[in-house]
XYZ file of C-alpha atoms in Angstrom:
336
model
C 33.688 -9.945 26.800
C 33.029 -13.854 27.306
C 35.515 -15.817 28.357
C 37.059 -19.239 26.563
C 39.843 -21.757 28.015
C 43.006 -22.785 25.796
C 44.121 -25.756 26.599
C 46.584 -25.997 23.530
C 48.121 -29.152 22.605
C 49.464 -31.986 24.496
C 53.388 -32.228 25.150
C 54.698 -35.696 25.488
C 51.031 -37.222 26.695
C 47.570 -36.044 27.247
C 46.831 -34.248 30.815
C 44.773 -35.418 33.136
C 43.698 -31.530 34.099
C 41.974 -30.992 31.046
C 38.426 -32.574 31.281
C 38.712 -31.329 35.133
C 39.687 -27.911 33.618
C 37.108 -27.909 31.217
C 34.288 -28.770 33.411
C 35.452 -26.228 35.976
C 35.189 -23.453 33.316
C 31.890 -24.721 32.282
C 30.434 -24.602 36.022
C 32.169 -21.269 36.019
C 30.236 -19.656 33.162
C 32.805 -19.973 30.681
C 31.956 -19.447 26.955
C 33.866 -21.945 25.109
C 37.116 -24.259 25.682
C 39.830 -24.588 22.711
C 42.493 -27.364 21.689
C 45.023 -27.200 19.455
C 47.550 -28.783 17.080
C 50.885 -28.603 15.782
C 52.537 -32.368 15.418
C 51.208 -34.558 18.278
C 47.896 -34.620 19.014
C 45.185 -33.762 17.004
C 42.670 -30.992 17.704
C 39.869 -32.773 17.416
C 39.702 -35.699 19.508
C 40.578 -34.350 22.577
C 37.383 -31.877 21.865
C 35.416 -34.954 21.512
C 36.342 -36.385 24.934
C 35.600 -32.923 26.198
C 32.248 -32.670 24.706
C 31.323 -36.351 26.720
C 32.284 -34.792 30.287
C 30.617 -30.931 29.918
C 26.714 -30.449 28.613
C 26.952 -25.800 27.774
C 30.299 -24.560 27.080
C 30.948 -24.597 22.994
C 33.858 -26.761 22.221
C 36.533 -24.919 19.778
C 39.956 -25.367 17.938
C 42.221 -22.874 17.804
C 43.689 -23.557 15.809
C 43.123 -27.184 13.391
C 46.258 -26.774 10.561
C 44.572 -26.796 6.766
C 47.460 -28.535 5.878
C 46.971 -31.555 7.952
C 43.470 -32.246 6.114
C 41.698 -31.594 2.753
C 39.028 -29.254 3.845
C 36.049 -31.172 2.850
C 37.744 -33.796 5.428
C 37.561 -31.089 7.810
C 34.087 -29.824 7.415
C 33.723 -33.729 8.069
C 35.425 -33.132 11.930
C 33.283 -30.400 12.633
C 29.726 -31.242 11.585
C 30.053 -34.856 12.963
C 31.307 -33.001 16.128
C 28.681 -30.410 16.101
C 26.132 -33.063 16.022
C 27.806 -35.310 19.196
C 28.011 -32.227 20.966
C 24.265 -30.705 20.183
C 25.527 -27.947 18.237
C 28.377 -26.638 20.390
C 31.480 -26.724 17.810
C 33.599 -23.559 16.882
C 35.849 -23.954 13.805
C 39.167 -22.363 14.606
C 41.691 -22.728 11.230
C 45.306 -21.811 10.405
C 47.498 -22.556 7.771
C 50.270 -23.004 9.497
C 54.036 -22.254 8.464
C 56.249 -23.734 5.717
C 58.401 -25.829 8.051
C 55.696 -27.504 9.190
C 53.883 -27.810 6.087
C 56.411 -28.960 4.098
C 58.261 -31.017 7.010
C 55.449 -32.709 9.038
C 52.499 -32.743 6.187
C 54.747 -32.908 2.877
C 52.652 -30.787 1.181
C 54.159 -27.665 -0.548
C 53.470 -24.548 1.311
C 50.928 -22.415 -0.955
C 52.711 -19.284 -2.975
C 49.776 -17.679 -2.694
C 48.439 -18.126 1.232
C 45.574 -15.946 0.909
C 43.971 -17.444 -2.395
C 44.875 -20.858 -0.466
C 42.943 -20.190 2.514
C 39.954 -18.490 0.788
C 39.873 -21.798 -1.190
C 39.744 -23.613 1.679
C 36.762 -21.619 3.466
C 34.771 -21.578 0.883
C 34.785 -25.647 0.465
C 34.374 -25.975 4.343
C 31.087 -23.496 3.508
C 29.795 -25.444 0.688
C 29.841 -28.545 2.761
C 28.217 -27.009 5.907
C 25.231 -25.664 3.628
C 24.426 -28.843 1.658
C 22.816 -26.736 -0.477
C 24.331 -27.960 -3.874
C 27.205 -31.119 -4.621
C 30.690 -29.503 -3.675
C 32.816 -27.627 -6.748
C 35.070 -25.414 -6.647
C 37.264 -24.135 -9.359
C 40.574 -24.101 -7.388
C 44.040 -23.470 -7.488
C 45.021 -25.654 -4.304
C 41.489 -26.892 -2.982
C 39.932 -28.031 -6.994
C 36.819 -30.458 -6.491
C 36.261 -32.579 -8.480
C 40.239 -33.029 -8.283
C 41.351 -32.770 -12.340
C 44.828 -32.440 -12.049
C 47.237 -34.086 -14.805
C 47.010 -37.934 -13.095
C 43.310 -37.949 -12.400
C 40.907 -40.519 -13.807
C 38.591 -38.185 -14.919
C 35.882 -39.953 -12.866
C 35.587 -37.883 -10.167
C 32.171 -35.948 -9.765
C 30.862 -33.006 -7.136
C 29.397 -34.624 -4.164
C 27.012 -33.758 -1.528
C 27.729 -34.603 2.797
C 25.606 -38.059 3.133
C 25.435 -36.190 6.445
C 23.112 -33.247 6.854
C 24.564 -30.731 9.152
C 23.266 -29.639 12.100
C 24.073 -26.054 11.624
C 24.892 -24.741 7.980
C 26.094 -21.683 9.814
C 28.500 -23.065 11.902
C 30.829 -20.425 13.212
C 34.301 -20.627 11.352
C 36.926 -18.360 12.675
C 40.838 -17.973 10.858
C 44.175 -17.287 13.267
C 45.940 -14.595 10.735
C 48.876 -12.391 11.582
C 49.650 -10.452 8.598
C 47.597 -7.291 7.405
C 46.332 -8.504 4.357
C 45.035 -12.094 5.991
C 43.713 -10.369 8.883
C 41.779 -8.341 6.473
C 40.478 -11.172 4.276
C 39.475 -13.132 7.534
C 36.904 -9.996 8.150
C 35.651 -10.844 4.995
C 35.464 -14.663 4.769
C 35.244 -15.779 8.005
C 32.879 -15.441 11.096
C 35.878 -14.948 13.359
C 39.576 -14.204 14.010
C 42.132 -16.311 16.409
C 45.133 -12.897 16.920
C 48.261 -14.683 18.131
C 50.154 -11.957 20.370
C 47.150 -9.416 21.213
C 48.605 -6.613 23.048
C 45.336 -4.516 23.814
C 47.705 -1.313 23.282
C 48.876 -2.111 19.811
C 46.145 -3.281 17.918
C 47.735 -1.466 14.506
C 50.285 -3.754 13.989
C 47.298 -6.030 12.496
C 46.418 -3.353 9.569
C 43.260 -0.969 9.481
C 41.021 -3.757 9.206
C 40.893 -3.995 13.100
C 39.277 -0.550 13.212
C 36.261 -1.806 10.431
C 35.264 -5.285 11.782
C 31.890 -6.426 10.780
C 29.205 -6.834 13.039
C 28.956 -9.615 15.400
C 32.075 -10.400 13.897
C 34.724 -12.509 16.705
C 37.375 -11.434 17.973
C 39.002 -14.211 20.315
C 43.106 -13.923 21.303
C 44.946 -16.405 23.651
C 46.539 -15.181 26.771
C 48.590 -16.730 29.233
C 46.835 -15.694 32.848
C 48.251 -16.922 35.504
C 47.410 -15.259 39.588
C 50.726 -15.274 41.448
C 52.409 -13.582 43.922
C 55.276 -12.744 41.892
C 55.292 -11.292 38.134
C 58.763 -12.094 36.891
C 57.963 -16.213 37.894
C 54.827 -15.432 36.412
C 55.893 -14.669 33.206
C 58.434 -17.674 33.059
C 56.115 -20.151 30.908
C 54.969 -16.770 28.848
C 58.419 -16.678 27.762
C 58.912 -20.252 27.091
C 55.703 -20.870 24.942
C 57.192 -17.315 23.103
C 61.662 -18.586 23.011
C 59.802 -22.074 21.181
C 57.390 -20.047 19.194
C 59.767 -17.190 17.836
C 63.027 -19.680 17.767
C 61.524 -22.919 16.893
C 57.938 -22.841 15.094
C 59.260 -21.721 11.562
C 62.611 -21.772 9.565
C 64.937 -18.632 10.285
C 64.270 -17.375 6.987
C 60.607 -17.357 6.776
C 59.085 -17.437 10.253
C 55.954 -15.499 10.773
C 55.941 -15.640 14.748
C 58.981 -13.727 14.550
C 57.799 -11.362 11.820
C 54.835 -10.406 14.162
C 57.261 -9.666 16.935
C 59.618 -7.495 14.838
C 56.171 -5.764 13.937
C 55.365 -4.936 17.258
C 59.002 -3.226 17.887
C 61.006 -6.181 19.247
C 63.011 -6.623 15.646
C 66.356 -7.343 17.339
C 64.916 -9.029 19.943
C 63.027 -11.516 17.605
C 66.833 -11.899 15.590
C 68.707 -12.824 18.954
C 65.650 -15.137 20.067
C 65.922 -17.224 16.504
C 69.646 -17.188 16.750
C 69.685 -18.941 20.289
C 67.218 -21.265 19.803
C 68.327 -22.450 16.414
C 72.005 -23.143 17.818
C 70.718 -24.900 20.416
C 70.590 -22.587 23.391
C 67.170 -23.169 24.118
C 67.180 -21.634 27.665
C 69.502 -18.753 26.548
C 66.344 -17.920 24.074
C 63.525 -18.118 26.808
C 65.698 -15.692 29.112
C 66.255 -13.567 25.751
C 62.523 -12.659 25.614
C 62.133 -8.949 26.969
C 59.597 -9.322 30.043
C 57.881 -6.233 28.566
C 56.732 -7.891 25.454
C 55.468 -11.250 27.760
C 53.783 -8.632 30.108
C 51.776 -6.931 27.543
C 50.513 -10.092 25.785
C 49.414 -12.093 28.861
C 47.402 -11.256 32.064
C 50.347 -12.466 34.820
C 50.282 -10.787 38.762
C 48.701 -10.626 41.872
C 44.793 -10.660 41.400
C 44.276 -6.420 41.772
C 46.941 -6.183 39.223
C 44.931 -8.800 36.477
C 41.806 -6.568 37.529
C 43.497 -3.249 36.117
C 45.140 -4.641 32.966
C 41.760 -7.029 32.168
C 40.231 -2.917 31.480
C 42.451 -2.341 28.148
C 41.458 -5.837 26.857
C 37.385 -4.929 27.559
C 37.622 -1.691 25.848
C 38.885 -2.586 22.270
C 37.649 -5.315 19.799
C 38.024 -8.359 22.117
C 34.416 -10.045 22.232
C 36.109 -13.343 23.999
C 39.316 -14.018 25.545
C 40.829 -17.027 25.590
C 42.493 -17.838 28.540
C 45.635 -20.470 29.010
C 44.718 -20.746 33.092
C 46.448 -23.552 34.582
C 44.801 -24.075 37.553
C 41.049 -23.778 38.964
C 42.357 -20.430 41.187
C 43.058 -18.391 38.695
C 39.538 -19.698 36.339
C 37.885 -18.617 39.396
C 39.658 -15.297 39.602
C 39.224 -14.449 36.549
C 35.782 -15.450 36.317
C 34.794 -13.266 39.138
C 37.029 -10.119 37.487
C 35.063 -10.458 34.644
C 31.838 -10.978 36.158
């Protein structure tokens, strides 16, 4: 199992631990280090600064929001990055939620998500191979564009650029059944949000069937401390704001994924604080048991015992959300 670093998005400005972070990880043998996005900073620049400080460890996003670009502006990001960086860029995608869609991107949420993302793949493909000018037949991704106020004058296109790798590595973050089992099929990779090494049914049978050399890369909180209940505190922040706050009450597929793993109620009484306002009343609200089994939190023998359940499954990389050079090191050396 290699091991990545999350360093997620920025909160009110960039930190100044992150190209230290990253460098430390590389010097530790770290795989890969991830950014993110959701509607602050981008996913890709931060990458770019990261790539100018570290020389090995592959540079990843986990996850860039389809809505936020067309995809053949995304294949854009990652083969101009891929060639800065000598080949060291891992495409991590999502699609996101309707709130965010609709209320940060003003684009309408697709109807039909998986068509939608398969759309959006396959242009990112075409424009990675440069083997033929870009067309696809779409739904929600057509090229050349012929909806009812084009000019007719648009034509298929081929990337001026060549790319350095037509293969470049694109992985999907998919919760439900159905997308997790499409992302076997259309993409080199898979970004689980929640991975609970114990419970790896609540993401359909495709888990059991993946394809070969296929990636399987979850985010955990790790964190070495003394005690597990302080431990767990951010654990159940990032999952009050993610369950409460990242989707719309009615249609909110954090909190779908939590109900699926047996925390229904919990999920409910989580959406209902947060939404009214009692933000802190929601963190508290998060059962420790669900934070335990999704992160790697405790004193270091403890980390050492529980990092055996996420070795033995389909995890090929974790992706750990360390926030300090201690616990890197740690975990390095458990995984060593």
């Amino acid at each position: 199992m290699r091991l990545g670093l999350a360093l997620g998005y920025w909160g009110r400005g960039p930190s100044a631990d992150h190209v230290p972070l990253a460098r430390e990880a590389e010097r530790l043998g770290y795989d890969s280090v991830w950014t993110a996005e959701s509607w602050g900073s981008d996913a890709f620049t931060p990458l770019a600064w990261i790539a100018a400080h570290t020389t090995r460890i592959r540079l990843g996003t986990a996850v860039a929001q389809m809505a936020a670009r067309s995809p053949t502006t995304t294949a854009m990001h990652a083969l101009t990055l891929d060639h800065l960086s000598g080949g060291r860029m891992l495409l991590g995608l999502g699609l996101s939620g309707p709130q965010v869609v609709e209320g940060w991107y003003g684009r309408p949420f697709p109807r039909s998500p998986l068509t939608a993302t398969r759309e959006y793949v396959d242009v990112v493909r075409q424009v990675l191979r440069r083997a033929a000018p870009v067309a696809v037949d779409g739904r929600f991704h057509p090229l050349p564009y012929r909806g009812p106020d084009a000019t007719g004058l648009g034509k298929p296109l081929k990337p001026i650029t060549h790319p350095l790798r037509p293969d470049l590595p694109v992985l999907l973050g998919a919760e439900g059944p159905k997308n997790v089992a499409q992302t076997t099929r259309i993409a080199d990779g898979w970004l689980p949000l929640y991975w609970a090494p114990s419970r790896p049914e609540v993401y359909g049978p495709a888990v059991h069937d993946l394809p070969a050399g296929f990636i399987v890369a979850p985010m955990a909180q790790v964190r070495v401390c003394a005690d597990v209940a302080a431990g767990l505190l951010p654990v159940k922040a990032m999952l009050g704001f993610y369950i409460g706050g990242m989707g719309h009450a009615a249609r909110n597929f954090h909190a779908d994924l939590m109900a699926r793993m047996g925390y229904a109620d919990e999920a409910r009484r989580i959406q209902e604080l947060f939404l009214s306002g009692r933000r802190e009343e929601a963190v508290r609200a998060v059962p420790d048991a669900f934070a335990d089994e999704i992160s790697l939190v405790g004193p270091r023998e403890r980390i050492a015992e529980r990092l055996e359940s996420w070795r033995k499954g389909p995890v090929t990389d974790l992706l750990a959300l360390a926030p300090d050079p201690h616990t890197l090191r740690v975990l390095a050396e458990l995984n060593s």
